[in-house]
mmCIF file of C-alpha atoms and ligand atoms in Angstrom:
data_model
loop_
_atom_site.group_PDB
_atom_site.id
_atom_site.type_symbol
_atom_site.label_atom_id
_atom_site.label_comp_id
_atom_site.label_asym_id
_atom_site.label_seq_id
_atom_site.Cartn_x
_atom_site.Cartn_y
_atom_site.Cartn_z
ATOM 1 C CA MET K 293 0.398 -0.064 0.002
ATOM 2 C CA MET K 294 1.109 3.469 -1.105
ATOM 3 C CA PRO K 295 2.615 5.996 1.701
ATOM 4 C CA SER K 296 0.085 8.419 2.878
ATOM 5 C CA THR K 297 2.086 10.961 4.167
ATOM 6 C CA ALA K 298 5.918 12.060 2.727
ATOM 7 C CA PRO K 299 5.825 10.816 -1.336
ATOM 8 C CA PRO K 300 6.893 7.546 -2.678
ATOM 9 C CA SER K 301 10.765 7.202 -3.530
ATOM 10 C CA ARG K 302 10.935 6.336 -7.619
ATOM 11 C CA ARG K 303 12.344 2.919 -6.040
ATOM 12 C CA LYS K 304 9.619 2.223 -3.883
ATOM 13 C CA LEU K 305 7.109 3.781 -6.656
ATOM 14 C CA LEU K 306 8.555 0.985 -9.040
ATOM 15 C CA GLN K 307 8.003 -1.559 -6.427
ATOM 16 C CA TRP K 308 4.466 -0.648 -6.143
ATOM 17 C CA LEU K 309 3.701 -0.157 -9.520
ATOM 18 C CA GLY K 310 5.988 -3.915 -10.471
ATOM 19 C CA THR K 311 3.689 -5.672 -7.826
ATOM 20 C CA GLY K 312 0.846 -4.350 -9.275
ATOM 21 C CA ALA K 313 1.447 -5.104 -13.061
ATOM 22 C CA LEU K 314 2.731 -8.112 -11.563
ATOM 23 C CA VAL K 315 -1.060 -9.523 -10.293
ATOM 24 C CA ALA K 316 -2.763 -8.351 -12.890
ATOM 25 C CA THR K 317 -0.576 -9.695 -15.459
ATOM 26 C CA ALA K 318 -0.081 -13.304 -14.154
ATOM 27 C CA PRO K 319 -2.189 -15.608 -16.174
ATOM 28 C CA ALA K 320 -1.689 -13.858 -19.354
ATOM 29 C CA ARG K 321 2.493 -14.452 -18.218
ATOM 30 C CA LEU K 322 1.863 -17.664 -16.470
ATOM 31 C CA ALA K 323 0.269 -19.400 -20.118
ATOM 32 C CA GLN K 324 3.148 -17.262 -22.045
ATOM 33 C CA ALA K 325 5.603 -19.673 -19.843
ATOM 34 C CA GLN K 326 3.473 -22.636 -19.967
ATOM 35 C CA SER K 327 3.464 -22.525 -23.943
ATOM 36 C CA ALA K 328 7.187 -21.605 -23.749
ATOM 37 C CA LEU K 329 7.469 -24.445 -21.637
ATOM 38 C CA ALA K 330 5.718 -27.518 -24.227
ATOM 39 C CA ALA K 331 7.351 -25.169 -27.452
ATOM 40 C CA PRO K 332 10.437 -28.250 -28.597
ATOM 41 C CA PRO K 333 13.681 -26.113 -28.706
ATOM 42 C CA LEU K 334 14.605 -24.857 -31.300
ATOM 43 C CA LEU K 335 17.883 -25.986 -33.232
ATOM 44 C CA MET K 336 19.319 -23.817 -35.818
ATOM 45 C CA ASP K 337 21.358 -23.939 -39.028
ATOM 46 C CA GLY K 338 21.470 -20.893 -40.107
ATOM 47 C CA HIS K 339 23.178 -21.008 -43.416
ATOM 48 C CA VAL K 340 23.088 -24.404 -46.582
ATOM 49 C CA HIS K 341 23.402 -24.328 -49.407
ATOM 50 C CA VAL K 342 21.904 -27.632 -49.952
ATOM 51 C CA VAL K 343 19.192 -26.294 -52.629
ATOM 52 C CA ASN K 344 21.515 -25.637 -55.328
ATOM 53 C CA ARG K 345 22.441 -29.413 -54.961
ATOM 54 C CA VAL K 346 19.585 -30.492 -55.759
ATOM 55 C CA TYR K 347 18.966 -28.108 -59.124
ATOM 56 C CA TRP K 348 22.674 -28.967 -60.031
ATOM 57 C CA GLU K 349 23.075 -32.510 -58.899
ATOM 58 C CA SER K 350 19.485 -33.543 -58.326
ATOM 59 C CA ILE K 351 19.904 -35.529 -55.244
ATOM 60 C CA ASP K 352 17.252 -35.858 -52.625
ATOM 61 C CA PRO K 353 18.714 -34.270 -49.587
ATOM 62 C CA TRP K 354 16.485 -36.214 -47.309
ATOM 63 C CA GLN K 355 18.777 -39.307 -48.133
ATOM 64 C CA ALA K 356 21.272 -39.985 -45.312
ATOM 65 C CA ALA K 357 25.194 -39.154 -47.825
ATOM 66 C CA ASP K 358 28.242 -39.341 -46.883
ATOM 67 C CA GLY K 359 29.248 -35.404 -47.849
ATOM 68 C CA GLY K 360 28.099 -32.788 -48.177
ATOM 69 C CA TRP K 361 24.487 -31.397 -45.761
ATOM 70 C CA ASP K 362 21.929 -33.455 -45.479
ATOM 71 C CA TYR K 363 18.310 -33.030 -44.106
ATOM 72 C CA ALA K 364 18.199 -36.985 -42.437
ATOM 73 C CA ARG K 365 21.668 -36.805 -40.578
ATOM 74 C CA ALA K 366 20.262 -32.133 -39.430
ATOM 75 C CA ARG K 367 17.105 -34.089 -38.587
ATOM 76 C CA ALA K 368 18.282 -37.038 -36.563
ATOM 77 C CA ALA K 369 21.315 -34.733 -34.570
ATOM 78 C CA GLY K 370 18.053 -32.199 -33.104
ATOM 79 C CA VAL K 371 18.444 -29.991 -36.408
ATOM 80 C CA ASN K 372 14.374 -28.272 -36.759
ATOM 81 C CA CYS K 373 14.868 -25.056 -37.964
ATOM 82 C CA ILE K 374 17.710 -24.146 -41.436
ATOM 83 C CA ILE K 375 18.083 -21.324 -43.853
ATOM 84 C CA ASP K 376 18.460 -23.165 -46.744
ATOM 85 C CA ASN K 377 20.594 -19.875 -49.040
ATOM 86 C CA ILE K 378 20.475 -20.116 -52.586
ATOM 87 C CA GLY K 379 23.398 -18.868 -54.585
ATOM 88 C CA THR K 380 23.040 -17.324 -58.113
ATOM 89 C CA TYR K 381 27.610 -18.916 -58.928
ATOM 90 C CA GLY K 382 28.170 -18.285 -62.071
ATOM 91 C CA ALA K 383 25.154 -16.124 -63.512
ATOM 92 C CA TRP K 384 26.831 -12.586 -62.292
ATOM 93 C CA ASN K 385 25.365 -10.868 -64.470
ATOM 94 C CA TYR K 386 22.991 -7.989 -65.230
ATOM 95 C CA ASP K 387 20.438 -10.040 -66.896
ATOM 96 C CA TYR K 388 21.153 -13.587 -66.261
ATOM 97 C CA THR K 389 21.266 -13.291 -61.587
ATOM 98 C CA PRO K 390 17.526 -12.087 -61.193
ATOM 99 C CA LYS K 391 16.703 -15.351 -63.694
ATOM 100 C CA GLN K 392 19.009 -18.311 -62.259
ATOM 101 C CA ALA K 393 17.688 -16.998 -58.596
ATOM 102 C CA LEU K 394 14.036 -17.905 -59.763
ATOM 103 C CA ARG K 395 15.044 -21.038 -61.534
ATOM 104 C CA LEU K 396 16.449 -21.928 -58.330
ATOM 105 C CA ILE K 397 13.415 -20.761 -56.392
ATOM 106 C CA GLU K 398 11.040 -22.669 -58.219
ATOM 107 C CA THR K 399 13.501 -25.814 -57.416
ATOM 108 C CA PHE K 400 12.964 -24.521 -53.345
ATOM 109 C CA LEU K 401 9.982 -24.410 -53.529
ATOM 110 C CA ARG K 402 9.245 -28.214 -55.517
ATOM 111 C CA PHE K 403 11.129 -29.980 -53.140
ATOM 112 C CA ALA K 404 9.208 -28.604 -49.826
ATOM 113 C CA GLU K 405 5.925 -29.116 -51.367
ATOM 114 C CA SER K 406 7.397 -32.995 -52.078
ATOM 115 C CA HIS K 407 8.607 -33.359 -49.093
ATOM 116 C CA ALA K 408 5.465 -31.450 -46.717
ATOM 117 C CA ASP K 409 4.928 -34.020 -44.895
ATOM 118 C CA ARG K 410 8.778 -33.555 -43.654
ATOM 119 C CA MET K 411 9.143 -29.539 -43.601
ATOM 120 C CA GLY K 412 8.006 -26.099 -44.540
ATOM 121 C CA VAL K 413 8.905 -23.032 -46.047
ATOM 122 C CA ALA K 414 8.902 -20.723 -42.775
ATOM 123 C CA ARG K 415 8.366 -16.996 -44.126
ATOM 124 C CA ASP K 416 8.112 -15.483 -40.649
ATOM 125 C CA ALA K 417 8.855 -16.857 -36.338
ATOM 126 C CA ALA K 418 5.288 -17.586 -35.944
ATOM 127 C CA GLU K 419 5.151 -20.112 -39.060
ATOM 128 C CA ALA K 420 8.659 -21.369 -38.298
ATOM 129 C CA ARG K 421 7.972 -22.404 -34.508
ATOM 130 C CA ARG K 422 4.169 -23.498 -35.723
ATOM 131 C CA ILE K 423 6.321 -25.740 -38.533
ATOM 132 C CA ILE K 424 8.801 -26.979 -35.458
ATOM 133 C CA ALA K 425 5.778 -27.368 -33.231
ATOM 134 C CA ALA K 426 4.133 -30.419 -35.707
ATOM 135 C CA GLY K 427 7.481 -32.302 -35.729
ATOM 136 C CA ARG K 428 8.604 -30.724 -39.713
ATOM 137 C CA MET K 429 11.625 -28.886 -40.657
ATOM 138 C CA ALA K 430 11.108 -25.009 -40.762
ATOM 139 C CA VAL K 431 13.206 -23.427 -43.697
ATOM 140 C CA PHE K 432 13.623 -19.719 -44.546
ATOM 141 C CA LEU K 433 14.790 -18.965 -48.186
ATOM 142 C CA GLY K 434 18.296 -16.795 -47.969
ATOM 143 C CA CYS K 435 19.945 -16.233 -51.653
ATOM 144 C CA GLU K 436 23.592 -15.143 -51.563
ATOM 145 C CA SER K 437 26.178 -14.118 -53.877
ATOM 146 C CA GLY K 438 23.465 -11.716 -56.177
ATOM 147 C CA TRP K 439 20.155 -11.559 -56.538
ATOM 148 C CA ASP K 440 19.799 -9.031 -58.529
ATOM 149 C CA HIS K 441 22.884 -6.543 -60.153
ATOM 150 C CA GLU K 442 20.479 -3.915 -60.412
ATOM 151 C CA GLY K 443 18.791 -3.653 -57.418
ATOM 152 C CA ASP K 444 15.013 -3.456 -58.469
ATOM 153 C CA PRO K 445 12.913 -2.939 -55.752
ATOM 154 C CA ASP K 446 10.142 -4.768 -57.225
ATOM 155 C CA VAL K 447 12.301 -7.136 -57.697
ATOM 156 C CA LEU K 448 13.033 -7.256 -54.384
ATOM 157 C CA ALA K 449 9.973 -7.153 -53.521
ATOM 158 C CA ALA K 450 8.752 -10.166 -55.854
ATOM 159 C CA PHE K 451 11.556 -12.845 -54.457
ATOM 160 C CA HIS K 452 9.520 -12.228 -50.835
ATOM 161 C CA ARG K 453 6.310 -13.332 -52.191
ATOM 162 C CA LEU K 454 8.429 -16.344 -53.401
ATOM 163 C CA GLY K 455 9.519 -16.669 -49.248
ATOM 164 C CA LEU K 456 13.080 -14.832 -49.739
ATOM 165 C CA ARG K 457 13.469 -13.250 -46.008
ATOM 166 C CA VAL K 458 17.363 -13.387 -46.191
ATOM 167 C CA VAL K 459 19.686 -11.558 -47.894
ATOM 168 C CA GLN K 460 22.904 -10.857 -48.668
ATOM 169 C CA PHE K 461 24.150 -7.031 -50.017
ATOM 170 C CA ALA K 462 27.031 -7.722 -51.109
ATOM 171 C CA THR K 463 28.000 -10.020 -54.236
ATOM 172 C CA GLN K 464 30.866 -12.251 -54.816
ATOM 173 C CA THR K 465 32.487 -10.662 -57.913
ATOM 174 C CA GLY K 466 32.246 -7.073 -57.648
ATOM 175 C CA PHE K 467 30.594 -3.579 -57.186
ATOM 176 C CA ASN K 468 26.681 -4.405 -59.005
ATOM 177 C CA ALA K 469 24.665 -1.244 -58.701
ATOM 178 C CA PHE K 470 24.600 -0.214 -55.222
ATOM 179 C CA SER K 471 27.167 -1.793 -52.859
ATOM 180 C CA ASP K 472 30.843 -2.755 -52.962
ATOM 181 C CA SER K 473 32.555 -6.176 -52.633
ATOM 182 C CA ALA K 474 35.248 -7.459 -50.452
ATOM 183 C CA LEU K 475 36.034 -9.890 -52.905
ATOM 184 C CA ALA K 476 36.164 -7.354 -55.822
ATOM 185 C CA GLN K 477 39.869 -7.667 -56.534
ATOM 186 C CA LEU K 478 39.733 -11.046 -56.020
ATOM 187 C CA GLN K 479 37.130 -11.965 -57.927
ATOM 188 C CA GLY K 480 36.666 -9.248 -60.184
ATOM 189 C CA ARG K 481 40.052 -7.320 -60.356
ATOM 190 C CA GLN K 482 38.333 -3.859 -59.019
ATOM 191 C CA ALA K 483 39.088 -1.733 -56.151
ATOM 192 C CA PRO K 484 36.687 -2.379 -53.192
ATOM 193 C CA ASP K 485 36.176 1.578 -53.294
ATOM 194 C CA HIS K 486 33.501 2.153 -56.079
ATOM 195 C CA TYR K 487 31.419 3.644 -53.525
ATOM 196 C CA HIS K 488 33.108 3.180 -50.263
ATOM 197 C CA GLY K 489 30.254 0.994 -49.059
ATOM 198 C CA ILE K 490 26.782 1.492 -50.525
ATOM 199 C CA ASN K 491 25.367 4.216 -52.717
ATOM 200 C CA GLU K 492 21.676 6.042 -52.318
ATOM 201 C CA ARG K 493 19.913 2.706 -54.143
ATOM 202 C CA GLY K 494 21.694 0.609 -50.944
ATOM 203 C CA ARG K 495 20.218 2.709 -48.876
ATOM 204 C CA ALA K 496 16.788 2.804 -50.259
ATOM 205 C CA LEU K 497 17.645 -0.808 -50.369
ATOM 206 C CA VAL K 498 18.125 -1.177 -46.891
ATOM 207 C CA ALA K 499 15.091 0.549 -46.403
ATOM 208 C CA GLU K 500 13.020 -2.117 -48.156
ATOM 209 C CA MET K 501 14.864 -4.903 -46.973
ATOM 210 C CA ASN K 502 13.279 -3.387 -43.515
ATOM 211 C CA ARG K 503 10.587 -2.994 -44.771
ATOM 212 C CA LEU K 504 10.037 -6.032 -45.569
ATOM 213 C CA GLY K 505 11.152 -8.157 -42.849
ATOM 214 C CA ILE K 506 13.603 -9.237 -44.856
ATOM 215 C CA LEU K 507 17.051 -10.248 -42.757
ATOM 216 C CA ILE K 508 20.378 -8.503 -44.115
ATOM 217 C CA ASP K 509 23.663 -11.278 -44.565
ATOM 218 C CA ILE K 510 26.205 -8.372 -44.371
ATOM 219 C CA THR K 511 29.303 -11.066 -45.661
ATOM 220 C CA HIS K 512 31.543 -9.928 -48.118
ATOM 221 C CA GLY K 513 30.569 -5.896 -47.388
ATOM 222 C CA THR K 514 34.046 -4.129 -47.396
ATOM 223 C CA GLU K 515 35.148 -2.262 -44.888
ATOM 224 C CA ASP K 516 34.116 1.066 -45.223
ATOM 225 C CA ARG K 517 32.204 3.432 -43.410
ATOM 226 C CA LEU K 518 28.503 5.383 -45.217
ATOM 227 C CA PRO K 519 30.185 8.360 -45.857
ATOM 228 C CA VAL K 520 27.666 10.722 -46.250
ATOM 229 C CA VAL K 521 26.314 9.257 -42.568
ATOM 230 C CA SER K 522 30.231 9.223 -41.447
ATOM 231 C CA GLN K 523 31.206 12.764 -42.276
ATOM 232 C CA GLN K 524 28.413 14.053 -40.783
ATOM 233 C CA PHE K 525 29.529 12.616 -37.139
ATOM 234 C CA ILE K 526 33.322 13.330 -37.696
ATOM 235 C CA PRO K 527 33.949 16.333 -36.054
HETATM 236 ZN ZN1 LIG I 194 27.410 -19.461 -48.401
#
């Protein structure tokens, strides 16, 4: 109970409010804690590349294999959530990259549909948890090495509709229309500081990815900071 004479200290007030809040929300908190305890533990592999092998080698990764990653052994080890990254290797061109990404996404979706009893495509955390709770493998779709060198926001939005939730921003070859690449010298014989990081289109894409809910994989990005932002804050 609040003292009626002197005003309470901040500490006392917080204690009083905390007690009241706990009593008021106790059933909701209890239900939340119970459902968290009932949910199976999450064991996630955040970087898998198996759809590329389905596309190029026609393997069935639900069959255990000696080499490489496969669903069978991952599942047996307790993994119940992965990010499968399609990689548009060898299709590094303004026209070919999105086309190859589409081929790989179609392979990914077809593969997931044909094994729907054991896996499901997750488009957000809640969907992943539902898939896992049903005893299946939740699979998020990612893309590395390039999705569209032009960085067209409409292409990005379309990929998002198809389930894309992780995008490696920099290419593995050189600068594209929106970002430098740390591999520019090695792979493309270019200087890695064409934009000193990313340009205006890159910033717009970052905003769009945040709006859509796409996780940005910064692998192969350069060490350059955003020059416009950094100059504002350098005395
Ligand atoms: Zn990778």
